[in-house]
Tab-separated table of C-alpha atoms in Angstrom:
chain	number	residue	atom	x	y	z
A	1	MET	CA	0.000	0.000	0.000
A	2	VAL	CA	2.773	2.393	0.927
A	3	TRP	CA	4.784	1.712	-2.193
A	4	LEU	CA	1.679	2.141	-4.367
A	5	ALA	CA	0.959	5.538	-2.839
A	6	ALA	CA	4.624	6.551	-3.124
A	7	LEU	CA	4.759	5.386	-6.710
A	8	THR	CA	1.633	7.362	-7.540
A	9	LEU	CA	3.115	10.492	-5.959
A	10	ALA	CA	6.361	10.029	-7.867
A	11	LEU	CA	4.439	9.455	-11.071
A	12	GLY	CA	2.464	12.637	-10.456
A	13	GLY	CA	5.708	14.560	-10.005
A	14	VAL	CA	7.094	13.135	-13.218
A	15	ILE	CA	3.908	14.058	-15.064
A	16	VAL	CA	3.996	17.618	-13.732
A	17	GLY	CA	7.664	17.990	-14.606
A	18	SER	CA	7.131	16.538	-18.069
A	19	ALA	CA	4.168	18.828	-18.655
A	20	LEU	CA	6.272	21.833	-17.697
A	21	GLN	CA	9.276	20.781	-19.755
A	22	PHE	CA	7.616	19.521	-22.913
A	23	VAL	CA	4.227	21.295	-23.012
A	24	LEU	CA	3.880	24.447	-20.930
A	25	TRP	CA	7.422	25.745	-21.423
A	26	PRO	CA	7.405	25.501	-25.264
A	27	MET	CA	3.841	26.826	-25.401
A	28	ALA	CA	4.796	29.809	-23.280
A	29	GLN	CA	7.813	30.551	-25.476
A	30	ARG	CA	5.723	30.303	-28.644
A	31	SER	CA	2.946	32.477	-27.171
A	32	ALA	CA	5.454	35.084	-25.992
A	33	ASP	CA	7.112	35.161	-29.401
A	34	ASP	CA	3.731	35.598	-31.117
A	35	LEU	CA	2.790	38.446	-28.773
A	36	ALA	CA	6.168	40.132	-29.322
A	37	GLY	CA	5.707	39.883	-33.082
A	38	LEU	CA	2.228	41.412	-32.823
A	39	MET	CA	3.512	44.305	-30.694
A	40	VAL	CA	6.403	45.084	-33.050
A	41	LEU	CA	4.163	44.835	-36.101
A	42	ALA	CA	1.579	47.129	-34.507
A	43	ALA	CA	4.198	49.805	-33.782
A	44	GLN	CA	5.726	49.598	-37.259
A	45	THR	CA	2.322	49.698	-38.959
A	46	TRP	CA	1.204	52.714	-36.905
A	47	SER	CA	4.345	54.688	-37.811
A	48	GLU	CA	3.800	54.009	-41.540
A	49	LEU	CA	0.100	54.940	-41.611
A	50	PRO	CA	-1.113	58.435	-42.555
A	51	PRO	CA	-2.032	60.453	-39.442
A	52	GLU	CA	-5.732	60.545	-40.317
A	53	THR	CA	-5.983	56.701	-40.363
A	54	ARG	CA	-4.102	56.058	-37.135
A	55	PRO	CA	-7.080	56.509	-34.753
A	56	ALA	CA	-9.040	53.795	-36.540
A	57	PHE	CA	-6.043	51.482	-36.423
A	58	GLU	CA	-5.570	52.179	-32.703
A	59	GLU	CA	-9.233	51.453	-32.076
A	60	GLU	CA	-8.965	48.173	-33.957
A	61	LEU	CA	-5.904	47.140	-31.914
A	62	ALA	CA	-7.684	47.894	-28.662
A	63	LEU	CA	-10.883	46.076	-29.530
A	64	ARG	CA	-9.469	42.999	-31.265
A	65	HIS	CA	-6.072	42.512	-29.602
A	66	ARG	CA	-6.270	44.515	-26.333
A	67	LEU	CA	-3.195	46.500	-27.360
A	68	ALA	CA	-2.621	50.243	-26.970
A	69	LEU	CA	-0.032	52.625	-28.460
A	70	ARG	CA	1.676	55.703	-26.936
A	71	PRO	CA	3.913	57.712	-29.278
A	72	ASP	CA	7.260	58.881	-27.851
A	73	PHE	CA	6.906	56.709	-24.784
A	74	ALA	CA	9.386	57.678	-22.067
A	75	PRO	CA	11.688	54.974	-20.699
A	76	PRO	CA	10.903	53.747	-17.186
A	77	PRO	CA	12.968	55.298	-14.363
A	78	PRO	CA	15.890	53.186	-13.142
A	79	GLY	CA	14.950	50.715	-10.452
A	80	THR	CA	11.287	50.399	-11.511
A	81	GLU	CA	11.770	47.339	-13.663
A	82	LEU	CA	9.074	44.729	-13.275
A	83	VAL	CA	9.811	41.630	-11.202
A	84	HIS	CA	8.088	38.921	-13.137
A	85	GLY	CA	7.806	35.226	-13.928
A	86	PHE	CA	9.154	33.165	-16.776
A	87	TYR	CA	6.493	34.199	-19.330
A	88	ILE	CA	7.344	37.919	-19.148
A	89	GLY	CA	10.997	36.915	-19.376
A	90	PHE	CA	10.231	35.023	-22.586
A	91	LEU	CA	8.397	38.085	-23.889
A	92	GLU	CA	11.300	40.447	-23.118
A	93	ASP	CA	13.759	38.073	-24.807
A	94	ALA	CA	11.530	37.867	-27.881
A	95	LEU	CA	11.201	41.659	-28.052
A	96	GLN	CA	14.964	42.056	-27.772
A	97	ARG	CA	15.518	39.604	-30.624
A	98	ARG	CA	13.068	41.453	-32.832
A	99	THR	CA	14.080	45.044	-32.021
A	100	GLY	CA	17.784	44.629	-31.378
A	101	GLN	CA	17.688	46.583	-28.110
A	102	PRO	CA	17.139	45.520	-24.476
A	103	ALA	CA	13.464	45.381	-23.617
A	104	SER	CA	11.848	45.784	-20.194
A	105	LEU	CA	8.189	45.874	-19.298
A	106	GLN	CA	6.653	48.474	-16.977
A	107	LEU	CA	3.422	48.006	-15.044
A	108	LEU	CA	1.169	51.072	-15.418
A	109	PRO	CA	-2.500	51.799	-14.847
A	110	ALA	CA	-4.966	50.940	-17.563
A	111	PRO	CA	-5.176	53.462	-20.433
A	112	GLY	CA	-8.050	55.878	-20.041
A	113	ASP	CA	-9.560	58.101	-22.660
A	114	ARG	CA	-8.123	58.749	-26.080
A	115	ALA	CA	-6.624	62.059	-25.003
A	116	SER	CA	-4.380	60.551	-22.351
A	117	ALA	CA	-3.638	57.362	-24.242
A	118	PRO	CA	-4.138	57.608	-27.984
A	119	GLY	CA	-5.799	54.588	-29.386
A	120	ALA	CA	-6.687	53.067	-26.035
A	121	ALA	CA	-10.311	52.025	-25.897
A	122	ILE	CA	-12.125	51.506	-22.646
A	123	THR	CA	-11.364	47.918	-21.604
A	124	ASP	CA	-13.599	45.254	-20.157
A	125	HIS	CA	-11.407	45.266	-17.038
A	126	PRO	CA	-10.763	48.946	-16.274
A	127	ALA	CA	-9.043	48.153	-12.975
A	128	ALA	CA	-6.534	45.771	-14.476
A	129	PRO	CA	-3.049	47.286	-14.941
A	130	TRP	CA	-1.275	47.193	-18.302
A	131	LEU	CA	2.259	46.243	-19.230
A	132	TRP	CA	4.170	48.703	-21.423
A	133	THR	CA	7.440	48.681	-23.311
A	134	ARG	CA	9.152	50.767	-25.974
A	135	ILE	CA	9.427	49.671	-29.608
A	136	PRO	CA	11.910	51.597	-31.815
A	137	THR	CA	10.522	52.371	-35.259
A	138	ALA	CA	10.912	55.145	-37.823
A	139	GLY	CA	13.369	57.064	-35.617
A	140	ARG	CA	11.119	57.261	-32.590
A	141	GLN	CA	10.185	55.195	-29.555
A	142	ILE	CA	6.560	54.051	-29.519
A	143	GLY	CA	5.078	52.652	-26.358
A	144	VAL	CA	3.110	49.437	-26.842
A	145	GLY	CA	1.034	48.101	-23.987
A	146	PHE	CA	-1.274	45.161	-23.420
A	147	ASP	CA	-3.845	44.222	-20.843
A	148	THR	CA	-2.540	41.928	-18.089
A	149	THR	CA	-5.764	39.976	-18.289
A	150	ARG	CA	-4.153	38.310	-21.307
A	151	LEU	CA	-1.882	36.618	-18.758
A	152	ASP	CA	-4.643	35.663	-16.348
A	153	THR	CA	-3.774	31.964	-16.299
A	154	HIS	CA	-2.245	29.955	-13.503
A	155	PRO	CA	-0.842	26.721	-14.938
A	156	LEU	CA	1.549	26.093	-12.052
A	157	GLN	CA	-1.215	26.497	-9.481
A	158	ALA	CA	-3.430	24.179	-11.519
A	159	LEU	CA	-0.726	21.537	-11.720
A	160	GLY	CA	-0.029	21.872	-8.016
A	161	SER	CA	-3.693	21.473	-7.159
A	162	ILE	CA	-3.962	18.433	-9.387
A	163	LEU	CA	-0.876	16.900	-7.786
A	164	ALA	CA	-2.142	17.549	-4.250
A	165	LEU	CA	-5.609	16.184	-4.962
A	166	GLY	CA	-4.168	13.201	-6.791
A	167	SER	CA	-1.869	12.443	-3.864
A	168	ALA	CA	-4.777	12.444	-1.417
A	169	LEU	CA	-6.825	10.208	-3.682
A	170	ALA	CA	-3.850	7.902	-4.271
A	171	ILE	CA	-3.448	7.177	-0.585
A	172	GLY	CA	-7.115	6.282	-0.196
A	173	LEU	CA	-7.195	4.374	-3.437
A	174	ALA	CA	-4.155	2.334	-2.455
A	175	LEU	CA	-5.960	1.025	0.600
A	176	TRP	CA	-9.039	0.122	-1.435
A	177	LEU	CA	-7.153	-1.478	-4.316
A	178	ALA	CA	-5.005	-3.562	-2.005
A	179	ARG	CA	-8.113	-5.370	-0.809
A	180	ARG	CA	-9.924	-5.417	-4.143
A	181	ILE	CA	-7.185	-6.858	-6.315
A	182	ALA	CA	-5.273	-9.048	-3.886
A	183	GLN	CA	-7.126	-12.293	-4.591
A	184	PRO	CA	-7.291	-12.076	-8.434
A	185	VAL	CA	-3.656	-11.030	-8.574
A	186	ALA	CA	-2.682	-13.959	-6.390
A	187	GLN	CA	-4.489	-16.303	-8.788
A	188	LEU	CA	-2.719	-14.685	-11.728
A	189	GLU	CA	0.632	-15.069	-9.969
A	190	GLN	CA	0.019	-18.766	-9.358
A	191	ALA	CA	-1.071	-19.372	-12.954
A	192	ALA	CA	1.945	-17.442	-14.326
A	193	ALA	CA	4.288	-19.396	-12.033
A	194	ALA	CA	2.813	-22.663	-13.249
A	195	LEU	CA	3.232	-21.535	-16.855
A	196	ALA	CA	6.841	-20.478	-16.212
A	197	ALA	CA	7.546	-23.877	-14.643
A	198	GLY	CA	6.464	-25.586	-17.862
A	199	SER	CA	3.055	-26.799	-16.758
A	200	GLY	CA	0.069	-26.569	-19.040
A	201	PRO	CA	-1.440	-23.052	-19.086
A	202	GLN	CA	-4.289	-22.743	-16.575
A	203	ARG	CA	-7.410	-20.741	-17.356
A	204	LEU	CA	-8.371	-18.013	-14.910
A	205	PRO	CA	-11.938	-17.072	-13.953
A	206	GLU	CA	-12.871	-13.944	-15.868
A	207	THR	CA	-14.627	-12.294	-12.937
A	208	GLY	CA	-14.029	-9.410	-10.531
A	209	PRO	CA	-13.231	-5.784	-11.421
A	210	ALA	CA	-13.457	-4.929	-15.102
A	211	GLU	CA	-9.712	-4.380	-15.427
A	212	LEU	CA	-8.838	-7.682	-13.758
A	213	ALA	CA	-11.495	-9.493	-15.763
A	214	ARG	CA	-9.913	-8.155	-18.957
A	215	LEU	CA	-6.492	-9.132	-17.639
A	216	ALA	CA	-7.734	-12.660	-16.969
A	217	ARG	CA	-9.267	-12.754	-20.461
A	218	HIS	CA	-5.969	-11.657	-22.022
A	219	PHE	CA	-4.076	-14.213	-19.933
A	220	ASN	CA	-6.441	-16.960	-21.055
A	221	HIS	CA	-5.987	-15.818	-24.653
A	222	MET	CA	-2.228	-15.883	-24.184
A	223	ALA	CA	-2.443	-19.348	-22.619
A	224	THR	CA	-4.431	-20.551	-25.613
A	225	GLN	CA	-1.873	-19.042	-27.978
A	226	VAL	CA	0.971	-20.694	-26.057
A	227	ARG	CA	-0.784	-24.034	-26.299
A	228	GLU	CA	-1.388	-23.540	-30.031
A	229	LEU	CA	2.227	-22.455	-30.553
A	230	LEU	CA	3.465	-25.551	-28.762
A	231	GLU	CA	1.149	-27.716	-30.855
A	232	ALA	CA	2.240	-25.912	-34.033
A	233	ARG	CA	5.912	-26.332	-33.117
A	234	THR	CA	5.394	-30.028	-32.525
A	235	THR	CA	3.460	-30.331	-35.776
A	236	LEU	CA	6.107	-28.403	-37.702
A	237	LEU	CA	8.980	-30.459	-36.327
A	238	ALA	CA	7.145	-33.725	-36.885
A	239	GLY	CA	5.984	-32.685	-40.355
A	240	VAL	CA	9.416	-31.499	-41.471
A	241	SER	CA	11.046	-34.642	-40.114
A	242	HIS	CA	8.502	-36.861	-41.861
A	243	ASP	CA	8.539	-35.000	-45.177
A	244	LEU	CA	12.340	-34.818	-45.294
A	245	ARG	CA	12.765	-38.459	-44.399
A	246	THR	CA	11.000	-39.704	-47.542
A	247	PRO	CA	13.235	-37.931	-50.110
A	248	LEU	CA	16.314	-38.691	-47.983
A	249	ALA	CA	15.472	-42.402	-48.053
A	250	ARG	CA	15.013	-42.285	-51.825
A	251	MET	CA	18.302	-40.390	-52.218
A	252	ARG	CA	20.144	-42.933	-50.064
A	253	LEU	CA	18.721	-45.771	-52.148
A	254	ALA	CA	19.618	-43.983	-55.397
A	255	LEU	CA	23.200	-43.433	-54.216
A	256	GLU	CA	23.576	-47.113	-53.371
A	257	MET	CA	22.275	-48.069	-56.805
A	258	LEU	CA	24.571	-45.534	-58.494
A	259	ARG	CA	27.540	-47.215	-56.877
A	260	LEU	CA	26.607	-50.391	-58.725
A	261	GLN	CA	25.668	-48.841	-62.055
A	262	PRO	CA	25.330	-45.210	-63.214
A	263	ASP	CA	21.808	-44.434	-64.357
A	264	GLU	CA	20.558	-41.138	-65.779
A	265	ARG	CA	17.106	-41.750	-64.355
A	266	LEU	CA	18.499	-42.132	-60.846
A	267	ILE	CA	20.401	-38.864	-61.213
A	268	HIS	CA	17.224	-37.163	-62.424
A	269	ARG	CA	15.344	-38.533	-59.408
A	270	LEU	CA	18.061	-37.241	-57.106
A	271	GLU	CA	17.654	-33.789	-58.614
A	272	GLN	CA	13.885	-33.959	-58.117
A	273	ASP	CA	14.293	-34.978	-54.480
A	274	ILE	CA	16.748	-32.134	-53.895
A	275	GLN	CA	14.296	-29.692	-55.459
A	276	ALA	CA	11.486	-31.051	-53.270
A	277	MET	CA	13.594	-30.671	-50.138
A	278	ASP	CA	14.595	-27.172	-51.199
A	279	ALA	CA	10.927	-26.276	-51.748
A	280	LEU	CA	10.018	-27.543	-48.273
A	281	ILE	CA	12.857	-25.606	-46.659
A	282	GLY	CA	11.835	-22.522	-48.657
A	283	GLN	CA	8.259	-22.729	-47.355
A	284	MET	CA	9.559	-23.153	-43.814
A	285	LEU	CA	11.634	-19.992	-44.300
A	286	ASP	CA	8.545	-18.224	-45.670
A	287	LEU	CA	6.683	-19.200	-42.525
A	288	ALA	CA	9.523	-17.830	-40.376
A	289	ARG	CA	9.845	-14.617	-42.397
A	290	GLY	CA	6.145	-14.007	-41.911
A	291	LEU	CA	6.997	-12.743	-38.409
A	292	ASP	CA	8.635	-9.618	-39.889
A	293	ARG	CA	6.317	-6.709	-40.636
A	294	GLU	CA	6.890	-4.968	-43.977
A	295	ALA	CA	6.246	-1.265	-44.587
A	296	ALA	CA	3.011	-0.448	-46.402
A	297	GLU	CA	3.013	1.299	-49.790
A	298	PRO	CA	0.280	2.554	-52.147
A	299	ILE	CA	-0.714	-0.108	-54.684
A	300	ASP	CA	-2.792	0.248	-57.846
A	301	VAL	CA	-4.899	-2.886	-57.536
A	302	ALA	CA	-5.770	-3.304	-61.233
A	303	ALA	CA	-2.178	-3.152	-62.468
A	304	TRP	CA	-0.890	-5.162	-59.508
A	305	LEU	CA	-3.371	-8.010	-60.031
A	306	ALA	CA	-2.440	-8.071	-63.716
A	307	LEU	CA	1.213	-8.555	-62.714
A	308	ARG	CA	0.296	-11.433	-60.382
A	309	ALA	CA	-1.716	-13.103	-63.138
A	310	GLU	CA	1.179	-12.690	-65.587
A	311	ALA	CA	3.597	-14.218	-63.064
A	312	HIS	CA	1.434	-17.382	-63.007
A	313	ARG	CA	0.682	-17.495	-66.724
A	314	GLU	CA	3.032	-20.385	-67.535
A	315	ALA	CA	1.887	-22.414	-64.511
A	316	ALA	CA	-1.717	-21.830	-65.544
A	317	ALA	CA	-0.976	-23.011	-69.082
A	318	VAL	CA	0.640	-26.204	-67.766
A	319	ALA	CA	-2.328	-26.856	-65.447
A	320	GLY	CA	-4.846	-26.104	-68.173
A	321	ALA	CA	-6.250	-23.160	-66.226
A	322	HIS	CA	-7.400	-19.724	-67.326
A	323	ILE	CA	-6.804	-16.720	-65.021
A	324	GLU	CA	-9.097	-13.727	-65.418
A	325	VAL	CA	-8.570	-10.350	-63.715
A	326	ASP	CA	-11.658	-8.405	-62.716
A	327	CYS	CA	-11.356	-5.232	-60.672
A	328	GLU	CA	-12.817	-1.769	-60.316
A	329	ALA	CA	-11.009	1.036	-62.139
A	330	GLY	CA	-8.959	3.368	-59.965
A	331	LEU	CA	-8.972	1.041	-56.950
A	332	GLY	CA	-6.025	1.436	-54.581
A	333	VAL	CA	-4.866	-0.057	-51.288
A	334	GLN	CA	-2.226	0.768	-48.692
A	335	ALA	CA	-0.408	-2.514	-48.078
A	336	ALA	CA	2.989	-4.199	-47.884
A	337	PRO	CA	3.616	-5.254	-51.510
A	338	GLY	CA	5.956	-8.165	-50.791
A	339	ALA	CA	3.767	-9.720	-48.111
A	340	LEU	CA	0.617	-9.194	-50.179
A	341	ALA	CA	2.282	-10.823	-53.188
A	342	ARG	CA	3.163	-13.869	-51.093
A	343	VAL	CA	-0.426	-14.095	-49.850
A	344	ILE	CA	-2.012	-13.860	-53.323
A	345	ASP	CA	0.621	-16.124	-54.878
A	346	ASN	CA	-0.044	-18.827	-52.279
A	347	LEU	CA	-3.803	-18.586	-52.773
A	348	LEU	CA	-3.437	-18.563	-56.555
A	349	GLY	CA	-1.004	-21.485	-56.425
A	350	ASN	CA	-3.506	-23.508	-54.398
A	351	ALA	CA	-6.227	-22.723	-56.929
A	352	LEU	CA	-3.995	-23.848	-59.823
A	353	ARG	CA	-3.037	-27.044	-57.986
A	354	TYR	CA	-6.411	-28.161	-56.701
A	355	ALA	CA	-8.940	-26.470	-59.006
A	356	PRO	CA	-7.456	-25.790	-62.459
A	357	GLY	CA	-9.997	-24.250	-64.766
A	358	GLU	CA	-11.622	-20.836	-64.616
A	359	ILE	CA	-9.862	-18.803	-61.898
A	360	THR	CA	-10.791	-15.190	-61.182
A	361	LEU	CA	-8.579	-12.586	-59.525
A	362	GLN	CA	-10.951	-9.898	-58.318
A	363	GLY	CA	-10.564	-6.505	-56.630
A	364	GLN	CA	-13.522	-4.527	-55.325
A	365	ARG	CA	-14.443	-1.965	-52.685
A	366	LEU	CA	-16.960	-3.354	-50.198
A	367	PRO	CA	-20.119	-1.404	-49.270
A	368	GLY	CA	-19.236	1.355	-46.837
A	369	GLY	CA	-15.992	2.177	-48.640
A	370	ASP	CA	-13.609	1.392	-45.769
A	371	THR	CA	-12.463	-2.036	-47.041
A	372	VAL	CA	-10.991	-3.288	-50.301
A	373	ARG	CA	-11.387	-7.008	-50.960
A	374	LEU	CA	-9.014	-9.034	-53.120
A	375	SER	CA	-10.214	-12.543	-53.911
A	376	VAL	CA	-9.075	-15.688	-55.718
A	377	ALA	CA	-12.128	-17.655	-56.869
A	378	ASP	CA	-12.246	-21.036	-58.592
A	379	ARG	CA	-14.826	-23.622	-59.670
A	380	GLY	CA	-13.082	-26.640	-58.192
A	381	PRO	CA	-14.413	-29.184	-55.674
A	382	GLY	CA	-14.230	-26.662	-52.819
A	383	ILE	CA	-13.746	-27.473	-49.127
A	384	ALA	CA	-16.386	-28.758	-46.738
A	385	ALA	CA	-17.433	-26.228	-44.105
A	386	GLU	CA	-16.207	-28.393	-41.215
A	387	HIS	CA	-12.714	-28.524	-42.755
A	388	LEU	CA	-12.300	-24.764	-43.331
A	389	PRO	CA	-10.849	-23.972	-39.856
A	390	VAL	CA	-8.407	-26.896	-40.095
A	391	VAL	CA	-6.698	-26.108	-43.393
A	392	TRP	CA	-5.007	-23.004	-41.939
A	393	ARG	CA	-2.792	-25.106	-39.675
A	394	PRO	CA	0.731	-26.118	-40.789
A	395	PHE	CA	0.972	-29.486	-42.594
A	396	GLN	CA	-2.817	-29.851	-42.664
A	397	ARG	CA	-3.839	-31.175	-46.072
A	398	LEU	CA	-7.131	-32.505	-47.331
A	399	GLU	CA	-5.338	-34.370	-50.143
A	400	ALA	CA	-4.345	-37.762	-48.742
A	401	SER	CA	-0.949	-38.243	-50.403
A	402	ARG	CA	2.248	-36.630	-49.146
A	403	SER	CA	3.555	-35.916	-52.645
A	404	PRO	CA	4.352	-32.250	-53.343
A	405	GLN	CA	3.478	-32.900	-56.980
A	406	THR	CA	-0.154	-33.608	-56.039
A	407	GLY	CA	-0.728	-31.557	-52.946
A	408	GLY	CA	2.215	-29.509	-51.751
A	409	TRP	CA	3.430	-29.530	-48.164
A	410	GLY	CA	0.424	-28.008	-46.416
A	411	LEU	CA	2.262	-24.812	-45.438
A	412	GLY	CA	0.850	-22.309	-47.944
A	413	LEU	CA	-2.269	-21.342	-45.999
A	414	ALA	CA	-0.303	-21.232	-42.739
A	415	VAL	CA	1.991	-18.665	-44.351
A	416	VAL	CA	-1.041	-16.732	-45.616
A	417	ARG	CA	-2.679	-16.591	-42.198
A	418	GLN	CA	0.530	-15.558	-40.458
A	419	LEU	CA	1.284	-12.778	-42.941
A	420	ALA	CA	-2.288	-11.507	-42.688
A	421	ALA	CA	-2.173	-11.499	-38.880
A	422	ILE	CA	1.135	-9.594	-38.827
A	423	HIS	CA	-0.130	-6.887	-41.207
A	424	GLY	CA	-3.648	-6.610	-39.809
A	425	TRP	CA	-5.480	-8.070	-42.816
A	426	HIS	CA	-8.499	-10.353	-42.740
A	427	VAL	CA	-8.316	-13.586	-44.724
A	428	GLU	CA	-11.080	-16.114	-45.154
A	429	LEU	CA	-12.026	-19.138	-47.224
A	430	GLN	CA	-15.657	-19.467	-48.242
A	431	GLY	CA	-17.661	-21.612	-50.605
A	432	ARG	CA	-19.072	-20.189	-53.833
A	433	GLU	CA	-22.634	-20.455	-54.982
A	434	GLY	CA	-22.653	-22.939	-57.817
A	435	GLY	CA	-19.548	-24.753	-56.544
A	436	GLY	CA	-15.945	-23.847	-55.984
A	437	LEU	CA	-13.956	-21.911	-53.386
A	438	GLU	CA	-13.214	-18.224	-52.867
A	439	ALA	CA	-10.239	-16.992	-50.833
A	440	VAL	CA	-10.635	-13.338	-49.787
A	441	VAL	CA	-8.185	-10.806	-48.357
A	442	ASP	CA	-9.631	-7.597	-46.878
A	443	LEU	CA	-7.328	-4.536	-46.877
A	444	PRO	CA	-7.593	-0.847	-45.961
A	445	PRO	CA	-8.286	1.386	-48.994
A	446	LEU	CA	-5.936	4.058	-50.296
A	447	GLU	CA	-7.293	7.582	-50.063
A	448	GLY	CA	-6.958	8.976	-53.575
A	449	ARG	CA	-5.676	7.184	-56.667
A	450	PRO	CA	-2.119	5.788	-56.410
A	451	HIS	CA	0.463	6.690	-59.012
A	452	SER	CA	0.910	3.945	-61.579
A	453	GLN	CA	2.434	3.562	-64.967
A	454	ASP	CA	-0.572	1.495	-66.032
A	455	GLU	CA	-3.604	3.763	-66.311
A	456	GLY	CA	-5.629	1.463	-68.514
A	457	GLY	CA	-7.887	0.025	-65.806
A	458	CYS	CA	-8.199	-3.707	-65.324
A	459	ALA	CA	-5.948	-5.995	-67.252
A	460	PRO	CA	-7.335	-8.453	-69.804
A	461	PRO	CA	-7.409	-12.136	-68.958
A	462	SER	CA	-4.032	-13.845	-69.096
């Protein structure tokens, strides 16, 4: 309880000091510099105006800016300089920088009628004194004064009051919180200790104060993620070991046979196995690189989708597929181009592998205008609804064989989901009316049209 109250008091002091150093101090300097500029400009403007227009200008200064002018203002007697705070010091420094001569402010009664103080209108606070200084311009010294009600703020007193009130509340609150949070925090400590010791993550009751309930909810979410990460790590290690063992066994057998008799077919099979292993290792690296967030850039969706379709043109021809690009003209997104390319390429590669035929790359703005949807749609066999949540996991494949020629390694959608989670995108697989599967990626739109060398709208089918 004592340390909580002391910590709160120290935090309050840090906040007050930070507010002074980084907020109030720069604001005061900027305000003082603006006021000094207004005073110098008023004096210079008055000296350049024709005599018959000066009264109207003085009246305008008094009414709109609470400033008054006194031509040939006498310097203050020695020893009558104003003892002031830091704001007036900022103002005097700003005046000296702008006029090139030392500036000091003198506290005098409020200006009265126009005869005694030319240009001084009757103020809303007649009893408030004014601050005056001399501004050199056009060979004469013009007195410029302003109402001290412009300075009628007390930031230090306000901060002090806040700190004192906060300290009193902190002491009382510390006593109340110590009783209110002791039990849930003890449960959290026990669960965290069990997790640190390697035991299975324990779920906490999501009850009690709102903050602790949210904390318990986040801890339970973290525990679930830890469990899923452990399961994914086990699955990845087991899957990599299994999928590498098969080509390694074939390579060992081929090497033994090559010792007996060279055979071009065995060498070709060795090359295929090496390529398969390299592809698996490459997808594992893709999954690892998905943890790095890439900077977002403006992308012209129509031209970009045309490039993705062109990149898969040869693969589509081999698979007997036809890729069509369909997107709205002038559509743009703000996204990481490399990560987005990996996502679309994985989805398009799955479509070419499992559902060759008519494949559509589509870009559209959803109703409401705050989301752009990119989709890869096919007319293949699709995926049953109960299997849709499963296919996102590493090494989860609906195709029964383990051959990469027929079904890949089962890592493509895992890479897609991880990249989408890192960059804040929404990805989803959904069935199509009339058969087939549609993979969608929802992205934030780009305000305005991105620059692009291709201004021809959507690309023709590849």
